Amino acid sequence: MAGFLKQFSCILCSMMLLFCGGMHIGWSITHFNMSGNQWAVGISVDEYRFAILSFFTGCGFILLIVAATKTLLPTRVWIMLSAFFFMINGVFFVAMPTYYAATVATRIVAGFGHGICHAVSIIYVGEIASRNYRGKLVAMLVSSIIGGIALFTVLSMVTTNPIFIVEPNMHANRAVGIVILSLSTFALLMAWFLVIESPLYTLTTSGNETLARTNLIKLRGLSMESPSVMDEFEDMKTLASESESLSPFFLSQGNFPPFQLVLLVKLANLLFFNYSMNTAKMSLMSLMFTLTLFTHNWAPPLLMLSKFAGSVFAILIIDLLPGDGSCMAFRPPSPVRLCSRSVLYWQRTT
């Protein structure tokens, strides 16, 4: 348990930042009353769409940079850079919540922060987590995003009317900015004091075995070496030495076909789940309520809070089930997923 708490403290700052990113994802995909904001009055359809896509534009752009430069900076620096981008977004959302240009520009900046944190945190957890806790820690990162989406649906519901009538006492952007500025500031400090560098990163970049071994002992919550830790460290040394002999380009060594498959499935899931299906579900659930210009639409909060509850439940049981069992429990197989599993199985066995 000491090892789990130490590893959890290392990713807590990442969870805060992914929560902030989740609020921006919710801003894009669950903001039923977006036209009720003052900044949305009088803008064109294209400007409206760009406001929705601006965050994802920033994410996509920065992910390409992170993919090419990840090893140049330690994890702590990447996380602090992510927090800095979110702090910029939070400041402008608090100070200028009704300006379209400020909204779009700083959502792109927030996309930079989310893209950095999402990519770096997943890699970081994969490198530092104990085998027994890896699934739980990754599930916590994902749950943080869903939690951010859920919180935004509540903030949007209580601060925004279906159409703009008068400026509310608390603007939705300002409420989001207050939360993001607070969390990102704490995350910046926690990244500096709590993040322990991955032993695998240390081995592959500097080759400092003493520092890498010390970090591994800290991550396992121990004060001295143990046989299991030393066996794990030897495995890391082997992995680091093998990585140096492989091509640095991630699409070589036969990785391109599975990369194409995963990219296709991810894009299909993005288009299917993150916007179209959520919009359809929320529209259908909205029929349960009698809606006027001044009543709250509980459909988005109910939908996303139920997803958040499911993600929390997944954290509790994910390490109790095998990988296929946990996937089947939370998401019944579809033709696309079954086809993907078949192709991946074929890739592993040929």
CSV table of C-alpha atoms in Angstrom, one decimal:
chain,number,residue,atom,x,y,z
A,1,MET,CA,0.0,0.0,0.0
A,2,ALA,CA,2.9,2.4,0.7
A,3,GLY,CA,4.0,1.9,-2.9
A,4,PHE,CA,0.6,2.7,-4.2
A,5,LEU,CA,0.3,5.9,-2.2
A,6,LYS,CA,3.7,7.0,-3.4
A,7,GLN,CA,2.8,6.4,-7.0
A,8,PHE,CA,-0.6,8.0,-6.5
A,9,SER,CA,1.1,11.2,-5.1
A,10,CYS,CA,3.3,11.3,-8.2
A,11,ILE,CA,0.3,11.4,-10.6
A,12,LEU,CA,-2.0,13.5,-8.5
A,13,CYS,CA,-0.9,16.7,-10.3
A,14,SER,CA,-1.6,15.0,-13.6
A,15,MET,CA,-5.1,14.1,-12.4
A,16,MET,CA,-5.8,17.7,-11.5
A,17,LEU,CA,-4.6,18.9,-15.0
A,18,LEU,CA,-6.6,16.2,-16.8
A,19,PHE,CA,-9.6,17.2,-14.8
A,20,CYS,CA,-9.1,20.7,-16.1
A,21,GLY,CA,-8.8,19.3,-19.6
A,22,GLY,CA,-12.0,17.3,-19.0
A,23,MET,CA,-13.9,20.6,-18.3
A,24,HIS,CA,-12.8,21.9,-21.7
A,25,ILE,CA,-13.9,18.7,-23.4
A,26,GLY,CA,-17.3,19.1,-21.6
A,27,TRP,CA,-17.3,22.7,-22.9
A,28,SER,CA,-17.2,21.3,-26.4
A,29,ILE,CA,-19.4,18.3,-26.3
A,30,THR,CA,-22.0,18.9,-23.5
A,31,HIS,CA,-22.5,22.7,-23.7
A,32,PHE,CA,-26.2,22.7,-24.7
A,33,ASN,CA,-26.6,26.4,-23.8
A,34,MET,CA,-23.5,27.7,-25.6
A,35,SER,CA,-25.6,30.2,-27.5
A,36,GLY,CA,-26.7,31.7,-24.2
A,37,ASN,CA,-23.2,33.2,-23.7
A,38,GLN,CA,-22.6,36.9,-24.5
A,39,TRP,CA,-19.5,36.0,-26.6
A,40,ALA,CA,-21.7,33.8,-28.8
A,41,VAL,CA,-24.1,36.6,-29.8
A,42,GLY,CA,-23.7,37.7,-33.4
A,43,ILE,CA,-21.0,35.3,-34.4
A,44,SER,CA,-21.1,33.2,-37.6
A,45,VAL,CA,-21.6,29.4,-37.8
A,46,ASP,CA,-18.0,29.0,-38.7
A,47,GLU,CA,-16.9,31.0,-35.7
A,48,TYR,CA,-19.2,29.0,-33.5
A,49,ARG,CA,-17.7,25.7,-34.8
A,50,PHE,CA,-14.1,27.0,-34.3
A,51,ALA,CA,-14.9,27.8,-30.7
A,52,ILE,CA,-15.9,24.2,-30.2
A,53,LEU,CA,-12.9,22.8,-32.1
A,54,SER,CA,-10.2,25.2,-30.8
A,55,PHE,CA,-9.4,23.1,-27.7
A,56,PHE,CA,-8.9,20.0,-29.8
A,57,THR,CA,-6.8,22.0,-32.4
A,58,GLY,CA,-4.4,22.8,-29.6
A,59,CYS,CA,-4.3,19.2,-28.4
A,60,GLY,CA,-3.6,17.8,-31.8
A,61,PHE,CA,-0.8,20.3,-32.6
A,62,ILE,CA,1.0,19.9,-29.3
A,63,LEU,CA,0.8,16.1,-29.4
A,64,LEU,CA,2.9,16.1,-32.6
A,65,ILE,CA,5.5,18.1,-30.8
A,66,VAL,CA,5.5,16.0,-27.7
A,67,ALA,CA,5.8,12.8,-29.8
A,68,ALA,CA,9.0,14.2,-31.3
A,69,THR,CA,10.5,15.8,-28.2
A,70,LYS,CA,9.3,13.7,-25.2
A,71,THR,CA,12.7,12.5,-24.1
A,72,LEU,CA,14.3,16.0,-24.2
A,73,LEU,CA,12.6,17.1,-21.0
A,74,PRO,CA,12.0,15.3,-17.7
A,75,THR,CA,8.5,14.4,-16.6
A,76,ARG,CA,8.4,17.1,-13.9
A,77,VAL,CA,9.1,19.8,-16.5
A,78,TRP,CA,6.5,18.6,-18.9
A,79,ILE,CA,3.8,18.6,-16.2
A,80,MET,CA,4.8,22.0,-15.0
A,81,LEU,CA,4.6,23.3,-18.6
A,82,SER,CA,1.1,21.8,-18.9
A,83,ALA,CA,0.1,23.5,-15.7
A,84,PHE,CA,1.5,26.8,-17.0
A,85,PHE,CA,-0.7,26.6,-20.1
A,86,PHE,CA,-3.8,25.9,-18.0
A,87,MET,CA,-3.0,28.8,-15.7
A,88,ILE,CA,-2.9,31.2,-18.7
A,89,ASN,CA,-6.3,29.8,-19.8
A,90,GLY,CA,-7.7,30.2,-16.3
A,91,VAL,CA,-6.5,33.8,-15.9
A,92,PHE,CA,-8.1,34.9,-19.2
A,93,PHE,CA,-11.3,33.0,-18.5
A,94,VAL,CA,-11.7,34.7,-15.2
A,95,ALA,CA,-10.7,38.2,-16.5
A,96,MET,CA,-12.4,38.1,-19.9
A,97,PRO,CA,-15.2,35.6,-19.9
A,98,THR,CA,-17.4,37.4,-22.4
A,99,TYR,CA,-14.9,38.0,-25.2
A,100,TYR,CA,-14.9,35.6,-28.2
A,101,ALA,CA,-11.3,36.1,-29.2
A,102,ALA,CA,-10.0,35.5,-25.6
A,103,THR,CA,-12.2,32.4,-25.3
A,104,VAL,CA,-11.0,30.8,-28.5
A,105,ALA,CA,-7.3,31.8,-28.1
A,106,THR,CA,-7.0,30.5,-24.6
A,107,ARG,CA,-8.9,27.4,-25.3
A,108,ILE,CA,-6.2,26.6,-27.8
A,109,VAL,CA,-3.6,27.3,-25.1
A,110,ALA,CA,-5.6,24.9,-22.7
A,111,GLY,CA,-5.4,22.3,-25.5
A,112,PHE,CA,-1.6,22.6,-25.4
A,113,GLY,CA,-1.8,21.9,-21.6
A,114,HIS,CA,-4.1,18.9,-22.0
A,115,GLY,CA,-2.2,17.4,-24.9
A,116,ILE,CA,1.0,17.5,-23.0
A,117,CYS,CA,-0.4,16.2,-19.8
A,118,HIS,CA,-2.4,13.4,-21.4
A,119,ALA,CA,0.5,12.0,-23.5
A,120,VAL,CA,3.2,12.4,-20.8
A,121,SER,CA,1.0,11.1,-17.9
A,122,ILE,CA,0.1,7.9,-19.7
A,123,ILE,CA,3.7,7.2,-20.5
A,124,TYR,CA,4.8,8.1,-17.0
A,125,VAL,CA,2.3,5.8,-15.3
A,126,GLY,CA,3.3,2.9,-17.6
A,127,GLU,CA,6.9,3.4,-16.6
A,128,ILE,CA,6.5,3.9,-12.8
A,129,ALA,CA,3.5,1.8,-11.8
A,130,SER,CA,3.8,-1.5,-10.1
A,131,ARG,CA,2.2,-4.4,-12.0
A,132,ASN,CA,-0.6,-4.7,-9.4
A,133,TYR,CA,-1.5,-1.0,-9.5
A,134,ARG,CA,-1.0,-0.1,-13.2
A,135,GLY,CA,-4.6,-0.6,-14.2
A,136,LYS,CA,-5.9,1.3,-11.2
A,137,LEU,CA,-3.6,4.3,-11.8
A,138,VAL,CA,-4.5,4.6,-15.5
A,139,ALA,CA,-8.2,4.3,-14.6
A,140,MET,CA,-7.7,7.2,-12.2
A,141,LEU,CA,-6.3,9.4,-15.0
A,142,VAL,CA,-9.2,8.6,-17.3
A,143,SER,CA,-11.7,9.1,-14.5
A,144,SER,CA,-10.3,12.6,-13.9
A,145,ILE,CA,-11.2,13.6,-17.4
A,146,ILE,CA,-14.7,12.3,-17.1
A,147,GLY,CA,-15.0,14.0,-13.7
A,148,GLY,CA,-14.0,17.3,-15.3
A,149,ILE,CA,-16.7,16.8,-18.0
A,150,ALA,CA,-19.3,16.1,-15.3
A,151,LEU,CA,-18.4,19.2,-13.3
A,152,PHE,CA,-18.7,21.4,-16.4
A,153,THR,CA,-22.2,20.1,-17.2
A,154,VAL,CA,-23.3,21.2,-13.7
A,155,LEU,CA,-21.6,24.6,-14.0
A,156,SER,CA,-23.1,25.2,-17.5
A,157,MET,CA,-26.5,24.2,-16.2
A,158,VAL,CA,-26.6,26.7,-13.4
A,159,THR,CA,-24.9,29.6,-15.1
A,160,THR,CA,-26.2,29.7,-18.6
A,161,ASN,CA,-29.7,30.2,-20.2
A,162,PRO,CA,-30.7,28.6,-23.5
A,163,ILE,CA,-30.4,32.1,-25.2
A,164,PHE,CA,-28.6,35.2,-24.1
A,165,ILE,CA,-30.9,37.5,-22.2
A,166,VAL,CA,-28.8,39.3,-19.6
A,167,GLU,CA,-25.3,38.7,-18.2
A,168,PRO,CA,-25.5,36.2,-15.3
A,169,ASN,CA,-23.9,36.9,-11.9
A,170,MET,CA,-21.5,34.1,-12.6
A,171,HIS,CA,-20.5,33.5,-16.2
A,172,ALA,CA,-19.8,29.9,-17.2
A,173,ASN,CA,-16.3,30.8,-18.5
A,174,ARG,CA,-15.5,32.6,-15.3
A,175,ALA,CA,-16.6,29.6,-13.2
A,176,VAL,CA,-14.5,27.3,-15.3
A,177,GLY,CA,-11.6,29.7,-15.1
A,178,ILE,CA,-11.7,29.8,-11.3
A,179,VAL,CA,-11.6,26.0,-11.0
A,180,ILE,CA,-8.9,25.7,-13.7
A,181,LEU,CA,-6.7,28.4,-12.2
A,182,SER,CA,-6.9,26.9,-8.7
A,183,LEU,CA,-6.2,23.4,-9.8
A,184,SER,CA,-3.4,24.2,-12.2
A,185,THR,CA,-1.6,26.3,-9.6
A,186,PHE,CA,-1.7,23.5,-7.1
A,187,ALA,CA,-0.6,21.1,-9.8
A,188,LEU,CA,2.4,23.2,-10.7
A,189,LEU,CA,3.5,23.2,-7.1
A,190,MET,CA,2.8,19.5,-6.6
A,191,ALA,CA,4.7,18.6,-9.8
A,192,TRP,CA,7.8,20.3,-8.5
A,193,PHE,CA,7.7,18.7,-5.0
A,194,LEU,CA,6.1,15.3,-5.5
A,195,VAL,CA,6.9,13.9,-9.0
A,196,ILE,CA,9.7,11.3,-8.9
A,197,GLU,CA,11.3,10.8,-12.3
A,198,SER,CA,10.8,7.5,-14.0
A,199,PRO,CA,13.7,5.1,-13.6
A,200,LEU,CA,13.3,4.0,-17.2
A,201,TYR,CA,13.6,7.6,-18.4
A,202,THR,CA,16.7,8.1,-16.3
A,203,LEU,CA,18.3,4.9,-17.7
A,204,THR,CA,17.5,5.7,-21.4
A,205,THR,CA,18.6,9.4,-21.2
A,206,SER,CA,21.5,9.7,-18.8
A,207,GLY,CA,22.3,6.0,-18.0
A,208,ASN,CA,22.6,7.0,-14.3
A,209,GLU,CA,21.9,3.6,-12.6
A,210,THR,CA,22.4,4.9,-9.1
A,211,LEU,CA,19.7,7.6,-9.5
A,212,ALA,CA,17.4,5.3,-11.3
A,213,ARG,CA,17.7,2.6,-8.6
A,214,THR,CA,17.0,5.3,-5.9
A,215,ASN,CA,13.9,6.5,-7.7
A,216,LEU,CA,12.6,3.0,-8.1
A,217,ILE,CA,13.0,2.3,-4.4
A,218,LYS,CA,11.1,5.5,-3.6
A,219,LEU,CA,8.3,4.7,-6.0
A,220,ARG,CA,7.9,1.3,-4.4
A,221,GLY,CA,7.5,2.9,-0.9
A,222,LEU,CA,10.7,1.2,0.4
A,223,SER,CA,13.7,2.5,2.3
A,224,MET,CA,16.1,-0.1,1.0
A,225,GLU,CA,16.6,-2.5,-1.8
A,226,SER,CA,14.6,-5.8,-1.9
A,227,PRO,CA,15.0,-8.8,-4.2
A,228,SER,CA,11.8,-8.0,-6.1
A,229,VAL,CA,12.8,-4.4,-6.6
A,230,MET,CA,16.2,-5.5,-7.9
A,231,ASP,CA,14.6,-8.0,-10.3
A,232,GLU,CA,12.4,-5.2,-11.6
A,233,PHE,CA,15.3,-2.9,-12.0
A,234,GLU,CA,17.2,-5.5,-14.0
A,235,ASP,CA,14.2,-5.8,-16.3
A,236,MET,CA,14.2,-2.0,-16.7
A,237,LYS,CA,17.9,-2.0,-17.6
A,238,THR,CA,17.2,-4.7,-20.2
A,239,LEU,CA,14.3,-2.7,-21.7
A,240,ALA,CA,16.5,0.5,-21.7
A,241,SER,CA,19.3,-1.3,-23.5
A,242,GLU,CA,16.9,-2.8,-26.1
A,243,SER,CA,15.4,0.6,-26.8
A,244,GLU,CA,18.8,2.1,-27.7
A,245,SER,CA,19.2,-0.6,-30.4
A,246,LEU,CA,15.9,0.1,-32.0
A,247,SER,CA,15.0,2.8,-34.4
A,248,PRO,CA,13.9,6.0,-32.7
A,249,PHE,CA,11.1,6.5,-35.2
A,250,PHE,CA,7.9,5.0,-33.7
A,251,LEU,CA,6.4,3.9,-37.0
A,252,SER,CA,9.3,1.6,-37.9
A,253,GLN,CA,10.0,-2.0,-36.8
A,254,GLY,CA,6.6,-3.2,-38.1
A,255,ASN,CA,4.6,-0.8,-35.9
A,256,PHE,CA,2.8,1.0,-38.8
A,257,PRO,CA,0.0,-1.5,-39.4
A,258,PRO,CA,-1.2,-1.6,-35.8
A,259,PHE,CA,-0.7,2.1,-35.5
A,260,GLN,CA,-3.1,2.6,-38.5
A,261,LEU,CA,-5.6,0.3,-36.9
A,262,VAL,CA,-5.5,2.0,-33.5
A,263,LEU,CA,-5.7,5.5,-35.1
A,264,LEU,CA,-8.8,4.4,-37.1
A,265,VAL,CA,-10.5,3.0,-34.1
A,266,LYS,CA,-9.7,6.1,-32.0
A,267,LEU,CA,-11.1,8.5,-34.7
A,268,ALA,CA,-14.2,6.4,-35.1
A,269,ASN,CA,-14.7,6.4,-31.3
A,270,LEU,CA,-14.1,10.2,-31.2
A,271,LEU,CA,-16.7,10.9,-33.8
A,272,PHE,CA,-19.2,8.3,-32.5
A,273,PHE,CA,-18.9,8.8,-28.7
A,274,ASN,CA,-17.6,12.2,-27.9
A,275,TYR,CA,-20.1,14.3,-29.8
A,276,SER,CA,-22.8,12.6,-31.9
A,277,MET,CA,-23.9,10.0,-29.4
A,278,ASN,CA,-23.7,12.3,-26.4
A,279,THR,CA,-25.8,14.9,-28.2
A,280,ALA,CA,-28.4,12.3,-29.1
A,281,LYS,CA,-28.5,10.9,-25.6
A,282,MET,CA,-28.8,14.3,-24.0
A,283,SER,CA,-31.5,15.4,-26.4
A,284,LEU,CA,-33.5,12.3,-25.7
A,285,MET,CA,-33.0,12.7,-21.9
A,286,SER,CA,-34.1,16.3,-22.1
A,287,LEU,CA,-37.6,15.2,-23.0
A,288,MET,CA,-37.9,14.0,-19.4
A,289,PHE,CA,-37.9,17.6,-18.2
A,290,THR,CA,-40.2,20.5,-18.8
A,291,LEU,CA,-37.8,23.2,-20.1
A,292,THR,CA,-38.3,26.9,-20.2
A,293,LEU,CA,-35.8,29.8,-20.6
A,294,PHE,CA,-35.1,29.7,-16.8
A,295,THR,CA,-35.4,26.1,-15.8
A,296,HIS,CA,-32.4,23.8,-15.5
A,297,ASN,CA,-31.8,21.0,-18.0
A,298,TRP,CA,-30.6,18.1,-15.9
A,299,ALA,CA,-29.9,15.8,-18.9
A,300,PRO,CA,-26.2,16.6,-19.4
A,301,PRO,CA,-25.3,16.3,-15.7
A,302,LEU,CA,-27.2,13.1,-15.3
A,303,LEU,CA,-25.5,11.5,-18.3
A,304,MET,CA,-22.0,12.6,-17.4
A,305,LEU,CA,-22.3,12.0,-13.6
A,306,SER,CA,-23.5,8.4,-14.4
A,307,LYS,CA,-20.4,8.0,-16.6
A,308,PHE,CA,-18.2,9.4,-13.8
A,309,ALA,CA,-19.8,7.0,-11.3
A,310,GLY,CA,-19.0,4.1,-13.7
A,311,SER,CA,-15.4,5.3,-14.0
A,312,VAL,CA,-15.0,5.4,-10.2
A,313,PHE,CA,-16.4,1.9,-10.0
A,314,ALA,CA,-14.0,0.8,-12.6
A,315,ILE,CA,-11.1,2.1,-10.5
A,316,LEU,CA,-12.2,-0.2,-7.7
A,317,ILE,CA,-12.4,-3.4,-9.7
A,318,ILE,CA,-10.1,-3.0,-12.7
A,319,ASP,CA,-7.3,-4.9,-11.2
A,320,LEU,CA,-9.6,-7.7,-10.0
A,321,LEU,CA,-10.5,-8.7,-13.6
A,322,PRO,CA,-8.4,-9.7,-16.5
A,323,GLY,CA,-8.1,-7.1,-19.3
A,324,ASP,CA,-10.7,-8.7,-21.6
A,325,GLY,CA,-13.1,-9.2,-18.7
A,326,SER,CA,-13.0,-5.6,-17.5
A,327,CYS,CA,-13.6,-4.4,-21.1
A,328,MET,CA,-16.5,-6.7,-21.6
A,329,ALA,CA,-18.0,-5.7,-18.2
A,330,PHE,CA,-18.1,-2.0,-19.1
A,331,ARG,CA,-18.5,-2.0,-22.8
A,332,PRO,CA,-20.3,-4.8,-24.7
A,333,PRO,CA,-18.5,-5.8,-27.9
A,334,SER,CA,-19.4,-4.1,-31.2
A,335,PRO,CA,-18.5,-5.2,-34.7
A,336,VAL,CA,-15.7,-2.6,-34.9
A,337,ARG,CA,-14.2,-3.7,-31.5
A,338,LEU,CA,-14.5,-7.4,-32.4
A,339,CYS,CA,-12.8,-6.7,-35.7
A,340,SER,CA,-10.1,-4.7,-34.0
A,341,ARG,CA,-9.5,-7.5,-31.5
A,342,SER,CA,-9.2,-10.0,-34.3
A,343,VAL,CA,-6.7,-8.0,-36.2
A,344,LEU,CA,-4.6,-7.3,-33.1
A,345,TYR,CA,-4.7,-11.0,-32.3
A,346,TRP,CA,-3.5,-11.8,-35.8
A,347,GLN,CA,-0.7,-9.2,-35.5
A,348,ARG,CA,0.5,-10.9,-32.3
A,349,THR,CA,0.4,-14.4,-33.7
A,350,THR,CA,2.0,-13.8,-37.1
